[in-house]
Tab-separated table of C-alpha atoms in Angstrom:
chain	number	residue	atom	x	y	z
B	79	MET	CA	-83.167	43.686	-7.046
B	80	ASP	CA	-81.668	45.778	-4.271
B	81	HIS	CA	-82.790	47.210	-0.944
B	82	PHE	CA	-82.473	50.912	-1.748
B	83	SER	CA	-85.941	52.427	-2.059
B	84	PHE	CA	-87.948	55.606	-1.540
B	85	ARG	CA	-90.262	56.118	1.422
B	86	ASN	CA	-92.266	59.304	1.693
B	87	GLY	CA	-90.009	60.942	-0.863
B	88	VAL	CA	-86.711	60.024	0.832
B	89	LEU	CA	-84.211	57.374	-0.308
B	90	TYR	CA	-83.556	54.648	2.266
B	91	ALA	CA	-80.907	51.948	2.524
B	92	GLU	CA	-83.010	49.111	3.920
B	93	ASP	CA	-84.622	50.804	6.961
B	94	VAL	CA	-82.134	53.668	7.322
B	95	PRO	CA	-82.773	57.081	5.710
B	96	MET	CA	-79.826	58.263	3.648
B	97	PRO	CA	-79.828	61.740	5.254
B	98	VAL	CA	-79.143	60.108	8.629
B	99	ILE	CA	-76.012	58.452	7.269
B	100	ALA	CA	-74.887	61.705	5.661
B	101	GLU	CA	-75.400	63.591	8.911
B	102	GLN	CA	-73.547	61.098	11.091
B	103	VAL	CA	-70.747	59.983	8.736
B	104	GLY	CA	-70.434	62.819	6.237
B	105	THR	CA	-70.086	62.631	2.470
B	106	PRO	CA	-68.912	61.221	0.183
B	107	VAL	CA	-69.480	57.746	1.622
B	108	TYR	CA	-70.145	54.279	0.228
B	109	VAL	CA	-73.294	52.682	1.618
B	110	TYR	CA	-73.810	48.911	1.360
B	111	SER	CA	-76.936	46.841	1.961
B	112	ALA	CA	-76.319	43.577	3.815
B	113	ALA	CA	-79.710	42.252	2.716
B	114	THR	CA	-78.799	42.800	-0.930
B	115	PHE	CA	-75.473	41.012	-0.560
B	116	ARG	CA	-77.214	38.059	1.074
B	117	ARG	CA	-79.966	37.930	-1.515
B	118	HIS	CA	-77.579	38.065	-4.473
B	119	ALA	CA	-75.326	35.406	-2.938
B	120	ARG	CA	-78.308	33.091	-2.512
B	121	VAL	CA	-79.773	33.796	-5.952
B	122	PHE	CA	-76.452	32.952	-7.599
B	123	ARG	CA	-76.152	29.741	-5.610
B	124	GLU	CA	-79.739	28.738	-6.426
B	125	ALA	CA	-79.102	29.366	-10.143
B	126	LEU	CA	-76.478	26.606	-10.046
B	127	SER	CA	-78.543	24.155	-8.003
B	128	GLY	CA	-78.937	21.852	-10.995
B	129	LEU	CA	-75.210	21.132	-11.040
B	130	SER	CA	-73.901	18.245	-8.973
B	131	ARG	CA	-70.569	19.659	-7.690
B	132	VAL	CA	-70.067	23.391	-7.283
B	133	HIS	CA	-67.508	25.578	-5.508
B	134	LEU	CA	-68.292	29.286	-5.093
B	135	ALA	CA	-65.367	31.667	-4.613
B	136	TYR	CA	-66.368	35.321	-4.261
B	137	ALA	CA	-64.078	37.587	-6.314
B	138	VAL	CA	-62.503	39.672	-3.560
B	139	LYS	CA	-61.297	42.363	-5.959
B	140	ALA	CA	-64.904	43.449	-6.557
B	141	ASN	CA	-65.319	44.604	-2.959
B	142	PRO	CA	-62.715	43.498	-0.394
B	143	ASN	CA	-64.157	45.192	2.691
B	144	LEU	CA	-63.790	42.843	5.689
B	145	ALA	CA	-67.462	43.176	6.632
B	146	VAL	CA	-68.483	42.266	3.084
B	147	LEU	CA	-66.143	39.273	3.115
B	148	ARG	CA	-67.611	38.156	6.447
B	149	LEU	CA	-71.091	38.345	4.906
B	150	MET	CA	-69.926	36.162	2.030
B	151	ALA	CA	-68.209	33.709	4.374
B	152	ASN	CA	-71.442	33.438	6.349
B	153	GLU	CA	-73.202	32.569	3.087
B	154	GLY	CA	-70.773	29.698	2.541
B	155	TYR	CA	-68.620	31.338	-0.106
B	156	GLY	CA	-64.880	30.917	-0.438
B	157	ALA	CA	-62.683	33.548	-2.061
B	158	ASP	CA	-61.023	34.178	-5.388
B	159	VAL	CA	-57.955	36.313	-4.661
B	160	VAL	CA	-55.370	37.934	-6.919
B	161	SER	CA	-52.800	39.134	-4.385
B	162	GLY	CA	-51.300	38.230	-1.052
B	163	GLY	CA	-53.172	41.137	0.468
B	164	GLU	CA	-56.508	39.803	-0.732
B	165	MET	CA	-55.633	36.377	0.660
B	166	THR	CA	-54.845	37.962	4.028
B	167	ARG	CA	-58.202	39.749	3.955
B	168	ALA	CA	-60.110	36.576	3.089
B	169	LEU	CA	-58.475	34.664	5.920
B	170	ALA	CA	-59.074	37.528	8.364
B	171	ALA	CA	-62.757	37.522	7.408
B	172	GLY	CA	-63.073	33.848	8.352
B	173	MET	CA	-62.961	32.217	4.924
B	174	PRO	CA	-61.363	28.741	5.178
B	175	ALA	CA	-57.947	28.536	3.537
B	176	ASP	CA	-58.937	25.475	1.530
B	177	ALA	CA	-61.849	27.466	0.033
B	178	ILE	CA	-59.492	30.107	-1.395
B	179	VAL	CA	-58.467	30.171	-5.064
B	180	PHE	CA	-55.359	32.219	-5.937
B	181	SER	CA	-55.697	33.705	-9.425
B	182	GLY	CA	-53.726	36.505	-11.056
B	183	VAL	CA	-51.037	36.843	-13.672
B	184	GLY	CA	-48.302	38.269	-11.447
B	185	LYS	CA	-48.037	36.214	-8.280
B	186	THR	CA	-44.634	36.788	-6.686
B	187	HIS	CA	-42.459	34.019	-5.253
B	188	ALA	CA	-43.213	35.371	-1.793
B	189	GLU	CA	-46.958	35.298	-2.442
B	190	LEU	CA	-46.797	31.721	-3.723
B	191	ALA	CA	-44.884	30.681	-0.627
B	192	ALA	CA	-47.288	32.461	1.718
B	193	ALA	CA	-50.273	30.860	0.023
B	194	LEU	CA	-48.675	27.422	0.307
B	195	ASP	CA	-48.002	27.980	3.997
B	196	ALA	CA	-51.602	29.123	4.497
B	197	GLY	CA	-52.877	25.928	2.852
B	198	ILE	CA	-55.062	27.497	0.170
B	199	GLY	CA	-57.202	25.195	-1.918
B	200	GLN	CA	-56.120	26.049	-5.456
B	201	PHE	CA	-53.536	27.935	-7.501
B	202	ASN	CA	-54.604	29.076	-10.980
B	203	LEU	CA	-51.366	28.904	-12.968
B	204	GLU	CA	-50.835	31.578	-15.611
B	205	LEU	CA	-47.585	30.403	-17.198
B	206	GLU	CA	-45.294	27.402	-17.179
B	207	GLU	CA	-42.515	29.074	-15.177
B	208	GLU	CA	-44.993	29.915	-12.419
B	209	GLY	CA	-45.900	26.233	-12.192
B	210	GLU	CA	-42.248	25.254	-12.000
B	211	VAL	CA	-41.562	27.750	-9.206
B	212	LEU	CA	-44.651	26.658	-7.296
B	213	ALA	CA	-43.629	23.006	-7.652
B	214	ARG	CA	-40.162	23.735	-6.233
B	215	LEU	CA	-41.592	25.689	-3.310
B	216	ALA	CA	-44.113	22.942	-2.540
B	217	HIS	CA	-41.562	20.133	-2.915
B	218	ALA	CA	-39.241	21.888	-0.452
B	219	ARG	CA	-42.111	21.797	2.047
B	220	GLY	CA	-42.809	18.135	1.391
B	221	ARG	CA	-46.118	18.966	-0.287
B	222	ARG	CA	-47.881	18.938	-3.633
B	223	ALA	CA	-49.614	22.191	-4.485
B	224	PRO	CA	-53.205	21.871	-5.753
B	225	ALA	CA	-53.343	23.694	-9.077
B	226	VAL	CA	-55.127	24.157	-12.373
B	227	LEU	CA	-53.828	25.659	-15.615
B	228	ARG	CA	-55.564	28.817	-16.808
B	229	VAL	CA	-56.220	28.572	-20.530
B	230	ASN	CA	-56.886	31.504	-22.845
B	231	PRO	CA	-59.592	30.255	-25.244
B	232	ASP	CA	-59.231	33.266	-27.599
B	233	VAL	CA	-62.901	34.256	-27.362
B	234	ASP	CA	-63.983	37.891	-27.600
B	235	ALA	CA	-66.324	38.521	-24.669
B	236	GLY	CA	-67.831	41.604	-26.341
B	237	THR	CA	-67.139	43.746	-23.288
B	238	HIS	CA	-65.039	46.900	-22.744
B	239	ALA	CA	-61.469	46.416	-24.007
B	240	LYS	CA	-60.011	47.200	-20.571
B	241	ILE	CA	-61.935	44.364	-18.881
B	242	SER	CA	-61.555	41.746	-21.620
B	243	THR	CA	-59.412	38.798	-20.509
B	244	GLY	CA	-60.043	35.928	-22.938
B	245	ARG	CA	-58.585	37.083	-26.264
B	246	LYS	CA	-55.163	35.884	-27.383
B	247	GLN	CA	-53.721	39.406	-27.131
B	248	ASN	CA	-54.762	39.695	-23.457
B	249	LYS	CA	-52.172	38.997	-20.764
B	250	PHE	CA	-54.158	36.255	-19.035
B	251	GLY	CA	-53.831	32.486	-19.358
B	252	VAL	CA	-51.807	30.349	-21.750
B	253	PRO	CA	-52.714	29.966	-25.444
B	254	ILE	CA	-55.054	27.049	-25.876
B	255	ALA	CA	-52.897	25.733	-28.732
B	256	ASP	CA	-49.937	25.373	-26.343
B	257	ALA	CA	-51.863	24.267	-23.281
B	258	ALA	CA	-51.956	20.482	-23.741
B	259	ALA	CA	-48.176	20.100	-24.045
B	260	MET	CA	-47.629	22.519	-21.160
B	261	PHE	CA	-50.134	20.659	-18.987
B	262	ASP	CA	-48.307	17.395	-19.690
B	263	ARG	CA	-44.954	18.851	-18.615
B	264	LEU	CA	-46.329	20.472	-15.456
B	265	ALA	CA	-48.291	17.369	-14.430
B	266	LYS	CA	-44.997	15.450	-14.166
B	267	LEU	CA	-43.531	17.789	-11.543
B	268	ASP	CA	-43.286	16.271	-8.056
B	269	GLY	CA	-44.514	19.386	-6.267
B	270	LEU	CA	-47.722	19.870	-8.260
B	271	ASN	CA	-51.107	18.217	-8.072
B	272	LEU	CA	-52.437	19.491	-11.402
B	273	ARG	CA	-56.151	18.782	-11.233
B	274	GLY	CA	-57.796	20.692	-14.055
B	275	VAL	CA	-58.134	23.908	-15.999
B	276	ALA	CA	-59.450	27.429	-15.563
B	277	LEU	CA	-60.657	30.232	-17.821
B	278	HIS	CA	-62.048	33.750	-17.536
B	279	ILE	CA	-62.893	35.760	-20.652
B	280	GLY	CA	-63.932	39.134	-19.253
B	281	SER	CA	-66.065	41.200	-16.901
B	282	GLN	CA	-69.498	42.855	-17.185
B	283	LEU	CA	-70.642	40.367	-19.824
B	284	ALA	CA	-74.009	41.219	-21.347
B	285	ASP	CA	-74.259	38.187	-23.644
B	286	LEU	CA	-73.932	34.523	-22.703
B	287	ALA	CA	-72.962	33.371	-26.206
B	288	PRO	CA	-69.225	34.148	-25.859
B	289	LEU	CA	-69.154	32.315	-22.525
B	290	GLU	CA	-70.854	29.279	-24.026
B	291	ALA	CA	-68.391	29.304	-26.926
B	292	ALA	CA	-65.466	29.473	-24.494
B	293	PHE	CA	-66.901	26.652	-22.387
B	294	GLY	CA	-67.234	24.558	-25.540
B	295	ARG	CA	-63.534	24.969	-26.263
B	296	ILE	CA	-62.653	24.103	-22.689
B	297	GLY	CA	-64.834	21.000	-22.832
B	298	ASP	CA	-62.937	19.835	-25.915
B	299	PHE	CA	-59.670	20.581	-24.130
B	300	VAL	CA	-60.694	18.531	-21.083
B	301	ARG	CA	-61.460	15.586	-23.356
B	302	THR	CA	-58.036	15.988	-24.985
B	303	LEU	CA	-56.315	15.945	-21.605
B	304	ARG	CA	-58.212	12.875	-20.468
B	305	ALA	CA	-57.401	11.076	-23.690
B	306	ALA	CA	-53.729	11.730	-22.903
B	307	GLY	CA	-54.175	10.010	-19.532
B	308	HIS	CA	-54.598	13.015	-17.245
B	309	ARG	CA	-57.039	12.979	-14.346
B	310	ILE	CA	-59.241	16.082	-14.519
B	311	ASP	CA	-61.622	16.598	-11.621
B	312	ARG	CA	-62.213	20.370	-11.577
B	313	VAL	CA	-62.773	23.206	-14.027
B	314	ASP	CA	-62.807	26.842	-12.914
B	315	LEU	CA	-65.248	28.750	-15.130
B	316	GLY	CA	-64.356	32.160	-13.698
B	317	GLY	CA	-66.908	34.938	-13.408
B	318	GLY	CA	-67.834	37.993	-15.433
B	319	LEU	CA	-71.642	37.995	-15.428
B	320	GLY	CA	-72.796	41.581	-15.878
B	321	VAL	CA	-75.240	43.703	-13.898
B	322	PRO	CA	-77.599	46.467	-15.049
B	323	TYR	CA	-76.117	49.916	-14.486
B	324	ARG	CA	-78.951	51.846	-16.128
B	325	GLU	CA	-82.550	51.789	-14.943
B	326	GLY	CA	-84.518	49.430	-17.174
B	327	GLU	CA	-81.432	47.726	-18.616
B	328	LEU	CA	-81.949	43.983	-19.145
B	329	LEU	CA	-79.052	41.522	-18.876
B	330	PRO	CA	-78.871	37.737	-18.556
B	331	THR	CA	-79.920	36.656	-15.082
B	332	PRO	CA	-78.090	34.180	-12.849
B	333	ALA	CA	-80.832	31.699	-13.731
B	334	ASP	CA	-80.115	32.193	-17.453
B	335	TYR	CA	-76.426	31.722	-16.738
B	336	GLY	CA	-77.022	28.579	-14.659
B	337	ALA	CA	-79.091	27.002	-17.408
B	338	MET	CA	-76.395	27.747	-19.971
B	339	VAL	CA	-73.665	26.294	-17.746
B	340	ALA	CA	-75.677	23.116	-17.193
B	341	ARG	CA	-76.113	22.741	-20.942
B	342	ALA	CA	-72.510	23.570	-21.869
B	343	THR	CA	-70.870	21.352	-19.240
B	344	ALA	CA	-73.108	18.295	-19.487
B	345	GLY	CA	-71.032	15.133	-19.203
B	346	TRP	CA	-67.855	16.814	-17.945
B	347	ASP	CA	-67.983	14.979	-14.592
B	348	VAL	CA	-65.957	17.609	-12.710
B	349	GLU	CA	-66.360	20.013	-9.831
B	350	LEU	CA	-67.287	23.339	-11.394
B	351	MET	CA	-65.806	26.417	-9.767
B	352	PHE	CA	-67.188	29.949	-10.057
B	353	GLU	CA	-65.786	33.378	-9.178
B	354	PRO	CA	-68.767	35.772	-8.954
B	355	GLY	CA	-67.978	39.334	-7.924
B	356	ARG	CA	-69.819	42.192	-9.596
B	357	VAL	CA	-73.027	40.172	-9.954
B	358	ILE	CA	-73.199	39.927	-6.158
B	359	ALA	CA	-71.716	43.254	-5.080
B	360	GLY	CA	-72.623	45.729	-7.823
B	361	ASN	CA	-76.176	46.645	-6.914
B	362	ALA	CA	-75.549	46.136	-3.195
B	363	GLY	CA	-73.892	49.532	-2.838
B	364	VAL	CA	-74.273	53.224	-3.662
B	365	LEU	CA	-71.970	56.217	-3.343
B	366	LEU	CA	-73.710	58.924	-1.317
B	367	THR	CA	-72.601	62.449	-2.221
B	368	ARG	CA	-73.591	66.067	-1.608
B	369	VAL	CA	-73.946	68.807	-4.205
B	370	ILE	CA	-71.419	71.610	-3.667
B	371	TRP	CA	-72.304	73.962	-6.508
B	372	ASN	CA	-74.493	74.375	-9.548
B	373	LYS	CA	-72.090	76.002	-11.975
B	374	PRO	CA	-73.383	77.617	-15.174
B	375	GLY	CA	-71.937	76.101	-18.334
B	376	GLU	CA	-72.409	75.812	-22.078
B	377	PRO	CA	-74.430	74.114	-23.352
B	378	ASN	CA	-75.282	72.534	-19.971
B	379	PRO	CA	-74.658	73.550	-16.366
B	380	TYR	CA	-72.291	71.566	-14.154
B	381	VAL	CA	-73.505	69.911	-10.970
B	382	ILE	CA	-70.352	69.815	-8.818
B	383	VAL	CA	-70.549	67.097	-6.150
B	384	ASP	CA	-68.173	66.274	-3.304
B	385	ALA	CA	-67.469	62.774	-4.675
B	386	ALA	CA	-64.752	62.621	-7.308
B	387	MET	CA	-62.854	60.328	-9.638
B	388	ASN	CA	-60.582	59.329	-6.750
B	389	ASP	CA	-63.669	57.965	-4.945
B	390	LEU	CA	-65.333	56.300	-7.956
B	391	ALA	CA	-62.877	55.743	-10.797
B	392	ARG	CA	-65.024	53.726	-13.220
B	393	PRO	CA	-66.454	56.656	-15.238
B	394	ALA	CA	-62.972	58.132	-15.758
B	395	LEU	CA	-61.422	54.727	-16.550
B	396	TYR	CA	-64.123	53.140	-18.697
B	397	ASP	CA	-66.639	55.913	-19.488
B	398	ALA	CA	-68.855	53.808	-17.226
B	399	TRP	CA	-72.449	54.772	-16.485
B	400	HIS	CA	-73.820	55.087	-12.954
B	401	ASP	CA	-77.388	56.286	-12.433
B	402	PHE	CA	-77.469	59.568	-10.478
B	403	VAL	CA	-80.497	59.920	-8.207
B	404	ALA	CA	-81.475	62.660	-5.763
B	405	VAL	CA	-82.046	61.453	-2.205
B	406	GLU	CA	-85.100	63.705	-1.899
B	407	PRO	CA	-86.263	64.315	-5.483
B	408	THR	CA	-88.777	67.081	-6.206
B	409	GLY	CA	-89.970	65.659	-9.514
B	410	GLU	CA	-88.233	68.421	-11.457
B	411	ARG	CA	-85.665	67.376	-14.088
B	412	ILE	CA	-82.679	69.142	-15.643
B	413	THR	CA	-80.043	68.358	-18.259
B	414	ALA	CA	-76.611	68.789	-16.726
B	415	ASN	CA	-73.046	67.579	-16.471
B	416	ILE	CA	-72.037	65.909	-13.199
B	417	ALA	CA	-68.464	66.476	-12.066
B	418	GLY	CA	-66.256	66.267	-8.990
B	419	PRO	CA	-63.719	68.652	-7.440
B	420	ILE	CA	-60.550	66.941	-8.783
B	421	CYS	CA	-58.263	69.135	-10.888
B	422	GLU	CA	-58.685	66.964	-13.999
B	423	SER	CA	-61.014	67.399	-16.956
B	424	GLY	CA	-61.631	63.657	-16.695
B	425	ASP	CA	-63.251	64.074	-13.283
B	426	THR	CA	-66.740	63.852	-14.742
B	427	PHE	CA	-69.434	61.274	-14.001
B	428	ALA	CA	-71.848	62.233	-16.768
B	429	MET	CA	-72.183	64.772	-19.556
B	430	GLY	CA	-75.436	66.191	-20.844
B	431	ARG	CA	-77.534	63.802	-18.782
B	432	ASP	CA	-81.195	64.109	-17.842
B	433	ILE	CA	-81.168	63.988	-14.015
B	434	ASP	CA	-83.172	64.957	-10.949
B	435	ALA	CA	-82.916	68.684	-10.390
B	436	VAL	CA	-80.558	69.290	-7.455
B	437	ARG	CA	-79.333	72.395	-5.672
B	438	SER	CA	-76.298	73.198	-3.539
B	439	GLY	CA	-76.471	71.156	-0.344
B	440	ASP	CA	-78.748	68.441	-1.752
B	441	LEU	CA	-77.842	64.769	-1.346
B	442	ALA	CA	-77.687	62.314	-4.238
B	443	VAL	CA	-76.354	58.830	-4.928
B	444	PHE	CA	-74.463	57.112	-7.689
B	445	ARG	CA	-76.116	53.727	-7.922
B	446	THR	CA	-74.629	50.285	-8.607
B	447	ALA	CA	-71.399	51.263	-6.871
B	448	GLY	CA	-70.931	48.223	-4.637
B	449	ALA	CA	-68.351	46.643	-6.957
B	450	TYR	CA	-65.137	48.269	-8.155
B	451	GLY	CA	-65.909	51.409	-6.180
B	452	ALA	CA	-64.168	51.883	-2.845
B	453	THR	CA	-61.644	49.183	-3.724
B	454	MET	CA	-60.302	51.363	-6.564
B	455	ALA	CA	-60.352	54.609	-4.584
B	456	SER	CA	-57.241	56.738	-4.106
B	457	THR	CA	-56.179	59.904	-2.300
B	458	TYR	CA	-55.370	61.911	-5.432
B	459	ASN	CA	-55.314	65.690	-4.826
B	460	SER	CA	-54.613	64.810	-1.160
B	461	ARG	CA	-58.270	64.036	-0.650
B	462	ALA	CA	-59.470	61.839	2.197
B	463	LEU	CA	-59.902	58.153	1.464
B	464	VAL	CA	-63.622	57.542	1.174
B	465	PRO	CA	-65.319	55.686	4.085
B	466	GLU	CA	-67.709	52.732	3.840
B	467	VAL	CA	-70.926	52.006	5.754
B	468	LEU	CA	-72.831	48.715	6.035
B	469	VAL	CA	-76.572	48.812	6.659
B	470	ASP	CA	-78.398	45.797	8.073
B	471	GLY	CA	-82.094	46.430	8.658
B	472	ASP	CA	-82.501	49.529	10.830
B	473	ARG	CA	-78.885	49.647	11.997
B	474	PHE	CA	-75.680	50.720	10.323
B	475	ALA	CA	-71.977	50.809	11.074
B	476	VAL	CA	-68.905	52.432	9.598
B	477	VAL	CA	-66.927	49.471	8.249
B	478	ALA	CA	-64.040	51.530	6.815
B	479	ASP	CA	-63.020	54.878	8.251
B	480	ARG	CA	-62.533	58.070	6.316
B	481	VAL	CA	-58.740	58.395	6.187
B	482	GLU	CA	-58.017	62.105	6.418
B	483	PRO	CA	-55.047	63.865	4.779
B	484	ALA	CA	-53.415	64.378	8.195
B	485	ALA	CA	-53.169	60.609	8.643
B	486	LEU	CA	-51.653	60.245	5.192
B	487	ILE	CA	-49.092	62.967	5.926
B	488	ALA	CA	-48.188	61.235	9.197
B	489	ALA	CA	-47.076	58.186	7.203
B	490	GLU	CA	-44.621	60.254	5.147
B	491	ARG	CA	-41.078	61.344	6.044
B	492	VAL	CA	-38.926	64.347	5.148
B	493	PRO	CA	-35.217	63.366	5.157
B	494	ASP	CA	-32.983	65.196	7.611
B	495	TRP	CA	-30.874	66.497	4.748
B	496	LEU	CA	-33.720	68.546	3.252
């Protein structure tokens, strides 16, 4: 459920008409619903209420806007970060350092040191050398770094190949066959407090069976570690729960997921950690755009909008689907291609799709754009960096400015010798 709805034939974000935002901020622009973020955060928490010890760390990469992170902090969420920049954002938004989990396969020495100095709550180790470096850095500070070992359970999540993370050929985690011996070696290092294990098998998961299979392997692994004398008090189960991108699409709900987790982890006696991102942010945002042209084409016309692949990269990267809805639909339908102004054939959002009939100047939205939208935007073709707006009831604010080409040029230099 989200808080984007039609009133008297006009699409609203909560209590704000979309044309008002377009008039005052311009297009393209991301529009987020605070009420939807809050609702999804609470629904996910409630789905896990049957578990005794839970830590929720919002996946910052899904939508790292400071206002969004403040919303999540106010809902009691920590942060799952994958870079020093994301850690800085989480701290700036008011998330406690000890509620931050640092994931990611390529943490630099400098990032590890900065995270230690910030006092973050957990490092998810991706390889043995990383653990050794972290231990040395922590020991030099007279500390023991709280850490878990990320294990690759070699389970196919059944998702898009570019967002699969749990197969043995993926770059994430250590092979489960090597993990016990590696855990034993790392646990002996003075600078580490190795407390458990982590896993993450992929994103936009539409089936809970692969997750349950992966959790089963991790449960066996935890028992193996305990039998070897290791104290295991936390397991990070990652994230990945999918959201519906198409109207009428049915996916497992947070309640379904919570019931599966309770079943799969029964008897583990650990704190379970979760990294929800898309499931909270996805349907909390739309990309508002304006039609520039209706261009004749064969076999279908092109609807050229002012949003482009630099603003919303998912369709170009993954052939991802985003529903396209007119802000003031007439009831008429057409079959058309939807494309942006970028000088790339890949700058298309849909081909041969049945959509609301729109004309030059009309407003429309790409739905389910609250996750992996603005965070992946670029300035390709020297286009402005897309702004972001947060709506809360009948008020709204620009929470990220449109960065115009002139500002980008001002950050560049021409050497004197040219």
